[in-house]
Each structure stands twice: as C-alpha cells, then as structure tokens.
PDB file of C-alpha atoms in Angstrom:
ATOM      1  CA  MET A   1       0.000   0.000   0.000  1.00  0.00           C
ATOM      2  CA  ARG A   2       2.844   2.388   0.804  1.00  0.00           C
ATOM      3  CA  VAL A   3       4.439   1.642  -2.559  1.00  0.00           C
ATOM      4  CA  LEU A   4       1.150   2.385  -4.325  1.00  0.00           C
ATOM      5  CA  LEU A   5       0.703   5.640  -2.381  1.00  0.00           C
ATOM      6  CA  SER A   6       4.258   6.621  -3.269  1.00  0.00           C
ATOM      7  CA  GLU A   7       3.553   5.956  -6.948  1.00  0.00           C
ATOM      8  CA  TRP A   8       0.425   8.126  -6.813  1.00  0.00           C
ATOM      9  CA  LEU A   9       2.260  11.007  -5.138  1.00  0.00           C
ATOM     10  CA  ARG A  10       4.815  10.953  -7.952  1.00  0.00           C
ATOM     11  CA  THR A  11       2.079  11.854 -10.423  1.00  0.00           C
ATOM     12  CA  LYS A  12       1.284  15.108  -8.574  1.00  0.00           C
ATOM     13  CA  ARG A  13       3.124  17.443 -10.938  1.00  0.00           C
ATOM     14  CA  THR A  14       2.642  15.446 -14.115  1.00  0.00           C
ATOM     15  CA  ALA A  15       0.063  15.365 -16.884  1.00  0.00           C
ATOM     16  CA  ILE A  16      -1.098  11.927 -15.752  1.00  0.00           C
ATOM     17  CA  ARG A  17      -3.752  13.278 -13.381  1.00  0.00           C
ATOM     18  CA  TRP A  18      -5.018  15.729 -15.993  1.00  0.00           C
ATOM     19  CA  PHE A  19      -5.279  12.845 -18.438  1.00  0.00           C
ATOM     20  CA  ILE A  20      -7.144  10.561 -16.010  1.00  0.00           C
ATOM     21  CA  PHE A  21      -9.753  13.132 -15.029  1.00  0.00           C
ATOM     22  CA  GLY A  22      -9.850  15.282 -18.166  1.00  0.00           C
ATOM     23  CA  LEU A  23     -10.386  12.591 -20.801  1.00  0.00           C
ATOM     24  CA  PRO A  24     -13.672  11.213 -19.390  1.00  0.00           C
ATOM     25  CA  VAL A  25     -15.068  14.702 -18.797  1.00  0.00           C
ATOM     26  CA  PHE A  26     -14.299  15.719 -22.382  1.00  0.00           C
ATOM     27  CA  LEU A  27     -15.493  12.594 -24.192  1.00  0.00           C
ATOM     28  CA  ALA A  28     -18.574  11.933 -22.050  1.00  0.00           C
ATOM     29  CA  GLY A  29     -19.466  15.626 -22.137  1.00  0.00           C
ATOM     30  CA  CYS A  30     -19.232  15.722 -25.935  1.00  0.00           C
ATOM     31  CA  THR A  31     -21.392  12.597 -26.133  1.00  0.00           C
ATOM     32  CA  VAL A  32     -24.089  14.137 -23.932  1.00  0.00           C
ATOM     33  CA  VAL A  33     -24.104  17.298 -26.057  1.00  0.00           C
ATOM     34  CA  TYR A  34     -24.420  15.222 -29.236  1.00  0.00           C
ATOM     35  CA  LEU A  35     -27.293  13.159 -27.821  1.00  0.00           C
ATOM     36  CA  THR A  36     -29.049  16.295 -26.571  1.00  0.00           C
ATOM     37  CA  LEU A  37     -28.926  17.762 -30.076  1.00  0.00           C
ATOM     38  CA  SER A  38     -30.071  14.509 -31.721  1.00  0.00           C
ATOM     39  CA  PRO A  39     -33.839  14.011 -31.292  1.00  0.00           C
ATOM     40  CA  GLY A  40     -34.914  10.392 -30.997  1.00  0.00           C
ATOM     41  CA  SER A  41     -31.667   9.143 -29.453  1.00  0.00           C
ATOM     42  CA  THR A  42     -32.140   5.879 -27.577  1.00  0.00           C
ATOM     43  CA  GLN A  43     -30.288   4.268 -24.681  1.00  0.00           C
ATOM     44  CA  ASP A  44     -29.019   1.359 -26.751  1.00  0.00           C
ATOM     45  CA  PHE A  45     -27.746   3.748 -29.444  1.00  0.00           C
ATOM     46  CA  ALA A  46     -25.906   5.848 -26.848  1.00  0.00           C
ATOM     47  CA  PHE A  47     -24.550   2.796 -25.052  1.00  0.00           C
ATOM     48  CA  GLU A  48     -23.228   1.041 -28.137  1.00  0.00           C
ATOM     49  CA  GLY A  49     -21.786   4.189 -29.682  1.00  0.00           C
ATOM     50  CA  PHE A  50     -20.013   5.415 -26.562  1.00  0.00           C
ATOM     51  CA  PHE A  51     -18.580   2.112 -25.383  1.00  0.00           C
ATOM     52  CA  THR A  52     -17.492   1.102 -28.881  1.00  0.00           C
ATOM     53  CA  ILE A  53     -15.478   4.312 -29.103  1.00  0.00           C
ATOM     54  CA  TRP A  54     -14.215   4.086 -25.523  1.00  0.00           C
ATOM     55  CA  SER A  55     -13.203   0.421 -25.589  1.00  0.00           C
ATOM     56  CA  GLY A  56     -12.116   0.232 -29.216  1.00  0.00           C
ATOM     57  CA  ILE A  57     -10.296   3.550 -29.584  1.00  0.00           C
ATOM     58  CA  MET A  58      -9.701   5.301 -26.267  1.00  0.00           C
ATOM     59  CA  ILE A  59      -8.608   2.244 -24.257  1.00  0.00           C
ATOM     60  CA  PRO A  60      -5.908   1.021 -26.709  1.00  0.00           C
ATOM     61  CA  VAL A  61      -4.415   4.503 -27.010  1.00  0.00           C
ATOM     62  CA  SER A  62      -4.847   5.402 -23.336  1.00  0.00           C
ATOM     63  CA  VAL A  63      -3.109   2.313 -21.957  1.00  0.00           C
ATOM     64  CA  GLY A  64      -0.147   3.027 -24.218  1.00  0.00           C
ATOM     65  CA  ILE A  65       0.075   6.648 -23.112  1.00  0.00           C
ATOM     66  CA  LEU A  66      -0.555   5.905 -19.436  1.00  0.00           C
ATOM     67  CA  GLY A  67       1.862   2.979 -19.178  1.00  0.00           C
ATOM     68  CA  GLY A  68       4.498   4.923 -21.068  1.00  0.00           C
ATOM     69  CA  ALA A  69       4.038   8.097 -19.015  1.00  0.00           C
ATOM     70  CA  VAL A  70       4.432   6.289 -15.678  1.00  0.00           C
ATOM     71  CA  ILE A  71       7.755   4.793 -16.795  1.00  0.00           C
ATOM     72  CA  ARG A  72       8.837   7.989 -18.577  1.00  0.00           C
ATOM     73  CA  GLU A  73       8.752   9.870 -15.272  1.00  0.00           C
ATOM     74  CA  GLU A  74      11.263   7.403 -13.816  1.00  0.00           C
ATOM     75  CA  GLU A  75      13.465   7.684 -16.878  1.00  0.00           C
ATOM     76  CA  LEU A  76      13.583  11.472 -16.637  1.00  0.00           C
ATOM     77  CA  ALA A  77      14.390  11.279 -12.916  1.00  0.00           C
ATOM     78  CA  GLY A  78      17.965  10.084 -13.326  1.00  0.00           C
ATOM     79  CA  ASN A  79      17.606   7.479 -16.089  1.00  0.00           C
ATOM     80  CA  PHE A  80      16.114   4.893 -13.685  1.00  0.00           C
ATOM     81  CA  ASN A  81      19.000   5.162 -11.200  1.00  0.00           C
ATOM     82  CA  GLY A  82      16.828   6.120  -8.216  1.00  0.00           C
ATOM     83  CA  PHE A  83      14.141   3.767  -9.445  1.00  0.00           C
ATOM     84  CA  LEU A  84      16.449   0.734  -9.499  1.00  0.00           C
ATOM     85  CA  SER A  85      18.293   1.547  -6.273  1.00  0.00           C
ATOM     86  CA  PHE A  86      15.086   2.114  -4.286  1.00  0.00           C
ATOM     87  CA  GLY A  87      15.141   0.034  -1.090  1.00  0.00           C
ATOM     88  CA  VAL A  88      12.092  -2.024  -2.032  1.00  0.00           C
ATOM     89  CA  SER A  89      11.965  -5.399  -3.770  1.00  0.00           C
ATOM     90  CA  ARG A  90      11.715  -5.314  -7.546  1.00  0.00           C
ATOM     91  CA  ALA A  91       8.461  -7.269  -7.396  1.00  0.00           C
ATOM     92  CA  LYS A  92       6.841  -4.612  -5.184  1.00  0.00           C
ATOM     93  CA  ILE A  93       8.035  -1.825  -7.475  1.00  0.00           C
ATOM     94  CA  PHE A  94       6.632  -3.531 -10.571  1.00  0.00           C
ATOM     95  CA  LEU A  95       3.366  -4.357  -8.814  1.00  0.00           C
ATOM     96  CA  GLY A  96       3.150  -0.781  -7.520  1.00  0.00           C
ATOM     97  CA  LYS A  97       3.400   0.593 -11.062  1.00  0.00           C
ATOM     98  CA  PHE A  98       0.928  -2.006 -12.268  1.00  0.00           C
ATOM     99  CA  MET A  99      -1.646  -1.262  -9.559  1.00  0.00           C
ATOM    100  CA  LEU A 100      -1.313   2.469 -10.213  1.00  0.00           C
ATOM    101  CA  VAL A 101      -2.179   2.156 -13.906  1.00  0.00           C
ATOM    102  CA  VAL A 102      -4.966  -0.344 -13.141  1.00  0.00           C
ATOM    103  CA  ILE A 103      -6.604   2.016 -10.634  1.00  0.00           C
ATOM    104  CA  CYS A 104      -6.175   4.962 -13.007  1.00  0.00           C
ATOM    105  CA  THR A 105      -7.846   3.002 -15.810  1.00  0.00           C
ATOM    106  CA  PHE A 106     -10.782   1.961 -13.624  1.00  0.00           C
ATOM    107  CA  VAL A 107     -11.256   5.500 -12.263  1.00  0.00           C
ATOM    108  CA  CYS A 108     -11.059   7.058 -15.720  1.00  0.00           C
ATOM    109  CA  THR A 109     -13.540   4.615 -17.265  1.00  0.00           C
ATOM    110  CA  LEU A 110     -15.995   4.674 -14.354  1.00  0.00           C
ATOM    111  CA  LEU A 111     -15.901   8.472 -14.297  1.00  0.00           C
ATOM    112  CA  ALA A 112     -16.708   8.568 -18.013  1.00  0.00           C
ATOM    113  CA  ALA A 113     -19.652   6.202 -17.519  1.00  0.00           C
ATOM    114  CA  MET A 114     -20.988   8.204 -14.556  1.00  0.00           C
ATOM    115  CA  ILE A 115     -20.751  11.525 -16.395  1.00  0.00           C
ATOM    116  CA  LEU A 116     -22.444  10.045 -19.452  1.00  0.00           C
ATOM    117  CA  GLY A 117     -25.212   8.404 -17.423  1.00  0.00           C
ATOM    118  CA  CYS A 118     -25.887  11.469 -15.280  1.00  0.00           C
ATOM    119  CA  GLY A 119     -25.790  13.758 -18.305  1.00  0.00           C
ATOM    120  CA  MET A 120     -28.263  11.576 -20.184  1.00  0.00           C
ATOM    121  CA  ASN A 121     -30.608  11.414 -17.195  1.00  0.00           C
ATOM    122  CA  LEU A 122     -30.529  15.196 -16.908  1.00  0.00           C
ATOM    123  CA  PHE A 123     -30.612  16.336 -20.539  1.00  0.00           C
ATOM    124  CA  VAL A 124     -31.570  13.441 -22.853  1.00  0.00           C
ATOM    125  CA  PRO A 125     -35.233  12.306 -22.926  1.00  0.00           C
ATOM    126  CA  CYS A 126     -34.416   8.580 -23.106  1.00  0.00           C
ATOM    127  CA  GLY A 127     -32.311   8.761 -19.928  1.00  0.00           C
ATOM    128  CA  ALA A 128     -29.785   6.077 -18.990  1.00  0.00           C
ATOM    129  CA  ASP A 129     -29.699   2.965 -16.818  1.00  0.00           C
ATOM    130  CA  MET A 130     -26.701   3.724 -14.587  1.00  0.00           C
ATOM    131  CA  LYS A 131     -26.267   0.079 -13.568  1.00  0.00           C
ATOM    132  CA  VAL A 132     -25.770  -0.993 -17.183  1.00  0.00           C
ATOM    133  CA  PHE A 133     -23.347   1.840 -17.940  1.00  0.00           C
ATOM    134  CA  LEU A 134     -21.277   1.289 -14.792  1.00  0.00           C
ATOM    135  CA  LEU A 135     -21.151  -2.470 -15.369  1.00  0.00           C
ATOM    136  CA  ALA A 136     -19.907  -1.842 -18.896  1.00  0.00           C
ATOM    137  CA  ALA A 137     -17.202   0.443 -17.486  1.00  0.00           C
ATOM    138  CA  VAL A 138     -16.059  -2.263 -15.054  1.00  0.00           C
ATOM    139  CA  PHE A 139     -16.010  -4.941 -17.765  1.00  0.00           C
ATOM    140  CA  THR A 140     -14.104  -2.659 -20.148  1.00  0.00           C
ATOM    141  CA  SER A 141     -11.488  -1.941 -17.487  1.00  0.00           C
ATOM    142  CA  ILE A 142     -11.112  -5.636 -16.649  1.00  0.00           C
ATOM    143  CA  GLY A 143     -10.486  -6.372 -20.317  1.00  0.00           C
ATOM    144  CA  ALA A 144      -7.733  -3.746 -20.400  1.00  0.00           C
ATOM    145  CA  VAL A 145      -5.730  -5.110 -17.435  1.00  0.00           C
ATOM    146  CA  PRO A 146      -3.432  -7.461 -19.426  1.00  0.00           C
ATOM    147  CA  LEU A 147      -2.683  -4.603 -21.821  1.00  0.00           C
ATOM    148  CA  LEU A 148      -1.498  -2.474 -18.910  1.00  0.00           C
ATOM    149  CA  VAL A 149       1.083  -5.097 -17.930  1.00  0.00           C
ATOM    150  CA  LEU A 150       2.211  -5.406 -21.543  1.00  0.00           C
ATOM    151  CA  HIS A 151       2.651  -1.654 -21.992  1.00  0.00           C
ATOM    152  CA  LEU A 152       4.562  -1.289 -18.715  1.00  0.00           C
ATOM    153  CA  TRP A 153       6.920  -3.994 -19.937  1.00  0.00           C
ATOM    154  CA  ILE A 154       7.296  -2.413 -23.392  1.00  0.00           C
ATOM    155  CA  SER A 155       7.908   1.027 -21.850  1.00  0.00           C
ATOM    156  CA  LEU A 156      10.629  -0.288 -19.559  1.00  0.00           C
ATOM    157  CA  ALA A 157      12.364  -2.224 -22.315  1.00  0.00           C
ATOM    158  CA  TRP A 158      12.088   0.186 -25.247  1.00  0.00           C
ATOM    159  CA  GLY A 159      10.618   3.458 -24.021  1.00  0.00           C
ATOM    160  CA  TRP A 160       7.506   5.582 -24.227  1.00  0.00           C
ATOM    161  CA  GLY A 161       7.598   5.822 -28.023  1.00  0.00           C
ATOM    162  CA  ALA A 162       7.407   2.051 -28.420  1.00  0.00           C
ATOM    163  CA  SER A 163       4.461   1.877 -26.025  1.00  0.00           C
ATOM    164  CA  ILE A 164       2.518   4.554 -27.900  1.00  0.00           C
ATOM    165  CA  GLY A 165       3.410   3.038 -31.270  1.00  0.00           C
ATOM    166  CA  LEU A 166       2.120  -0.346 -30.149  1.00  0.00           C
ATOM    167  CA  SER A 167      -1.055   1.268 -28.829  1.00  0.00           C
ATOM    168  CA  PHE A 168      -1.940   2.604 -32.285  1.00  0.00           C
ATOM    169  CA  GLY A 169      -1.388  -0.835 -33.749  1.00  0.00           C
ATOM    170  CA  GLY A 170      -3.648  -2.157 -31.006  1.00  0.00           C
ATOM    171  CA  LEU A 171      -6.281   0.426 -31.912  1.00  0.00           C
ATOM    172  CA  LEU A 172      -6.424  -0.933 -35.461  1.00  0.00           C
ATOM    173  CA  MET A 173      -6.711  -4.509 -34.204  1.00  0.00           C
ATOM    174  CA  ALA A 174      -9.435  -3.544 -31.716  1.00  0.00           C
ATOM    175  CA  VAL A 175     -11.505  -1.846 -34.406  1.00  0.00           C
ATOM    176  CA  ILE A 176     -10.963  -4.433 -37.146  1.00  0.00           C
ATOM    177  CA  PHE A 177     -11.157  -7.623 -35.114  1.00  0.00           C
ATOM    178  CA  GLY A 178     -13.190  -6.451 -32.122  1.00  0.00           C
ATOM    179  CA  THR A 179     -16.085  -4.676 -33.815  1.00  0.00           C
ATOM    180  CA  THR A 180     -16.480  -6.508 -37.145  1.00  0.00           C
ATOM    181  CA  SER A 181     -17.113 -10.059 -38.296  1.00  0.00           C
ATOM    182  CA  LEU A 182     -13.497 -10.316 -39.481  1.00  0.00           C
ATOM    183  CA  GLY A 183     -12.457 -11.186 -35.937  1.00  0.00           C
ATOM    184  CA  ALA A 184     -15.145 -13.785 -35.295  1.00  0.00           C
ATOM    185  CA  SER A 185     -12.669 -16.657 -35.021  1.00  0.00           C
ATOM    186  CA  VAL A 186      -9.502 -14.862 -33.874  1.00  0.00           C
ATOM    187  CA  TRP A 187     -10.538 -12.122 -31.436  1.00  0.00           C
ATOM    188  CA  LYS A 188      -9.938 -14.355 -28.409  1.00  0.00           C
ATOM    189  CA  PHE A 189      -6.211 -14.369 -29.255  1.00  0.00           C
ATOM    190  CA  ILE A 190      -5.922 -10.567 -29.624  1.00  0.00           C
ATOM    191  CA  PRO A 191      -5.763  -8.726 -26.249  1.00  0.00           C
ATOM    192  CA  TRP A 192      -6.885  -5.389 -27.712  1.00  0.00           C
ATOM    193  CA  THR A 193     -10.281  -6.860 -28.580  1.00  0.00           C
ATOM    194  CA  TRP A 194     -11.060  -8.026 -25.047  1.00  0.00           C
ATOM    195  CA  PRO A 195     -12.108  -4.598 -23.670  1.00  0.00           C
ATOM    196  CA  VAL A 196     -14.466  -4.243 -26.648  1.00  0.00           C
ATOM    197  CA  LYS A 197     -16.059  -7.656 -26.233  1.00  0.00           C
ATOM    198  CA  LEU A 198     -16.454  -7.315 -22.467  1.00  0.00           C
ATOM    199  CA  GLY A 199     -17.497  -3.669 -22.505  1.00  0.00           C
ATOM    200  CA  LEU A 200     -20.396  -4.247 -24.888  1.00  0.00           C
ATOM    201  CA  LEU A 201     -21.734  -7.303 -23.035  1.00  0.00           C
ATOM    202  CA  PRO A 202     -24.074  -5.381 -20.666  1.00  0.00           C
ATOM    203  CA  GLY A 203     -25.784  -4.015 -23.774  1.00  0.00           C
ATOM    204  CA  THR A 204     -27.453  -7.418 -24.029  1.00  0.00           C
ATOM    205  CA  VAL A 205     -30.206  -5.999 -21.781  1.00  0.00           C
ATOM    206  CA  TYR A 206     -31.345  -3.874 -24.715  1.00  0.00           C
ATOM    207  CA  ILE A 207     -32.213  -6.953 -26.783  1.00  0.00           C
ATOM    208  CA  GLN A 208     -35.981  -7.266 -26.975  1.00  0.00           C
ATOM    209  CA  PRO A 209     -37.432 -10.638 -25.846  1.00  0.00           C
ATOM    210  CA  ALA A 210     -39.773 -10.453 -28.828  1.00  0.00           C
ATOM    211  CA  ASP A 211     -36.755 -10.674 -31.138  1.00  0.00           C
ATOM    212  CA  GLY A 212     -36.773 -14.043 -32.885  1.00  0.00           C
ATOM    213  CA  ASN A 213     -33.054 -14.485 -32.202  1.00  0.00           C
ATOM    214  CA  PHE A 214     -33.274 -13.441 -28.551  1.00  0.00           C
ATOM    215  CA  ARG A 215     -32.170 -16.751 -27.025  1.00  0.00           C
ATOM    216  CA  THR A 216     -29.384 -17.216 -29.560  1.00  0.00           C
ATOM    217  CA  LEU A 217     -28.052 -13.699 -28.985  1.00  0.00           C
ATOM    218  CA  VAL A 218     -28.088 -14.104 -25.203  1.00  0.00           C
ATOM    219  CA  ASN A 219     -26.275 -17.447 -25.439  1.00  0.00           C
ATOM    220  CA  GLN A 220     -23.678 -15.922 -27.758  1.00  0.00           C
ATOM    221  CA  ALA A 221     -23.158 -13.037 -25.325  1.00  0.00           C
ATOM    222  CA  ALA A 222     -22.670 -15.457 -22.419  1.00  0.00           C
ATOM    223  CA  GLU A 223     -20.178 -17.504 -24.427  1.00  0.00           C
ATOM    224  CA  THR A 224     -18.306 -14.349 -25.426  1.00  0.00           C
ATOM    225  CA  GLY A 225     -18.130 -13.212 -21.803  1.00  0.00           C
ATOM    226  CA  ILE A 226     -16.788 -16.531 -20.525  1.00  0.00           C
ATOM    227  CA  THR A 227     -14.221 -16.729 -23.328  1.00  0.00           C
ATOM    228  CA  ALA A 228     -13.047 -13.131 -22.842  1.00  0.00           C
ATOM    229  CA  LEU A 229     -12.758 -13.401 -19.049  1.00  0.00           C
ATOM    230  CA  SER A 230     -10.823 -16.664 -19.380  1.00  0.00           C
ATOM    231  CA  ALA A 231      -8.460 -15.079 -21.897  1.00  0.00           C
ATOM    232  CA  VAL A 232      -7.950 -12.048 -19.633  1.00  0.00           C
ATOM    233  CA  PHE A 233      -7.156 -14.237 -16.625  1.00  0.00           C
ATOM    234  CA  ILE A 234      -4.681 -16.471 -18.478  1.00  0.00           C
ATOM    235  CA  ALA A 235      -2.918 -13.542 -20.157  1.00  0.00           C
ATOM    236  CA  LEU A 236      -2.726 -11.589 -16.898  1.00  0.00           C
ATOM    237  CA  VAL A 237      -1.136 -14.475 -14.999  1.00  0.00           C
ATOM    238  CA  LEU A 238       1.409 -15.111 -17.767  1.00  0.00           C
ATOM    239  CA  LEU A 239       2.305 -11.464 -18.412  1.00  0.00           C
ATOM    240  CA  LEU A 240       2.441 -10.426 -14.762  1.00  0.00           C
ATOM    241  CA  SER A 241       4.551 -13.376 -13.609  1.00  0.00           C
ATOM    242  CA  THR A 242       7.012 -13.173 -16.502  1.00  0.00           C
ATOM    243  CA  GLY A 243       7.119  -9.375 -16.227  1.00  0.00           C
ATOM    244  CA  ILE A 244       8.068  -9.523 -12.547  1.00  0.00           C
ATOM    245  CA  LEU A 245      10.743 -12.150 -13.228  1.00  0.00           C
ATOM    246  CA  TRP A 246      12.154 -10.085 -16.097  1.00  0.00           C
ATOM    247  CA  PHE A 247      12.131  -6.852 -14.091  1.00  0.00           C
ATOM    248  CA  ALA A 248      13.977  -8.536 -11.211  1.00  0.00           C
ATOM    249  CA  LYS A 249      16.983  -8.949 -13.529  1.00  0.00           C
ATOM    250  CA  TRP A 250      16.604  -5.733 -15.506  1.00  0.00           C
ATOM    251  CA  GLU A 251      19.417  -3.192 -15.082  1.00  0.00           C
ATOM    252  CA  GLY A 252      18.019  -0.296 -17.050  1.00  0.00           C
ATOM    253  CA  ARG A 253      18.384   0.721 -20.674  1.00  0.00           C
ATOM    254  CA  ARG A 254      21.709   1.553 -22.224  1.00  0.00           C
ATOM    255  CA  PRO A 255      22.101   5.059 -23.718  1.00  0.00           C
ATOM    256  CA  GLY A 256      20.490   5.198 -27.125  1.00  0.00           C
ATOM    257  CA  GLU A 257      18.003   2.397 -26.493  1.00  0.00           C
TER     258      GLU A 257
END
C-alpha cells in the first residue's frame, strides 16, 4: 500500500492526473451534447456508440500513453537510477506501477460512464440505466488489465515511443477484429479486442425478448463473456509473472536504447 501511495504522489506534478480526469469529462461531455442535439436518441444507441469508441479507440491509445508516461517519469528522474536503487523489492516496485495504472484506468472509465449516465438522465429524454453503464465500465477496465502489464513492460524495455506506437497498432486490431465479423474466429487471441467484447456485453439488456433471435443472442453473449474473461485471466497471470521475473533482472536501458 505504501508503494502504491508513493507511486500516486509521484504523479502530482505530471500530466497523468489531468489525463485521467480530463479525458472522461471531455469525451462523455461531448457525447451528452451530441445526444441532446439529436432528437430520438435511444439508450441502446448511446450505449453502443459510446462504449465502442471508448473500448475500441480510447482504451488502446490510453493504456499506451498511461503505461508509457508512468515509466517515462522514472526515466527522466535520473535514467532509472533512483528507481532501481530504491530500497524495495523489484516485485513490489513492478506491482506498484501495475496497480497504479490499473486504478487509473478503472477510475477514468468509471468516471466517463458516470458523467455520461448522469448527463443523459438530466438532458436526454431517453435517460440512462446507470447500472448498465457502470457495469460496462467495469467490464471494459477488466479487459484492459493485461494490456497495462504489456505496456509497462514495453515502456521499460524500449521506451515511451514504443508503447505509444504499439497502442496505435492495437487500436487498429481492436476496431478491425473487435467490432467486425473479421475477428469472429480470432478475437480471443488478440488482447486489444477483449475490452471491446467485455465492454459491450451489458448491452445485451437492450435486446428485446420479442426478437426471434433473442435466445441465440443471449447465449452468444454469455459464451463471449466466458471466453473473454478466461483469456484475460490467463494472459494476466502469464504477463504479470514473466514481467516480474524479467524486471527482477533488468538493469536499465543503455544510452540510445
């Protein structure tokens, strides 16, 4: 806990806090304005549109920026010298960084969902079911957790630029394989699609029972959820354990790397 608190205090004079709290206010606020100016907007339209953009575009880019920024601060503060000589075990340091970016991701996503839901309930006639929106935020954040480990690792090994570059590649994979039929058979092997698949699951409540495919769609959603959560768990265990073992032997980057 002390390591995590220390990591949070280090973000005090950085752009990280502005990013965490500013991004959801901006995007959710713009969405509410758009829905207010669009007569006939429905909850399912708002839900699908917002969480497709958030999980398919904002999450891939954000985890790259956030993971890179957390490590970049250590690099600027003496090229990792203080970071590596800190009197705490390497495992605790790595886990402290990891927990920081996980909490930041959850806070950012939940804040976006709350602002959107409250804004819709205040200004959009169709309103919003806060439970559905908040559940989608939690599922989206869970799907992003393995990506956070991966980007911390990439940032340590090759720097902030590599992390951001990978995030844009991830954005393309999330959009192509996570939101279209092209990824029907391969999405489970692509981590950037997991936030999309999990984040849109709560939208199943908007399926009408009168729909002829209702049972099939619900069964498909349940299967998708189980598959995605299993993939997240397996990837998290593998990435986190190997990342900690690698970091325990890491001695920093050489000049020019």
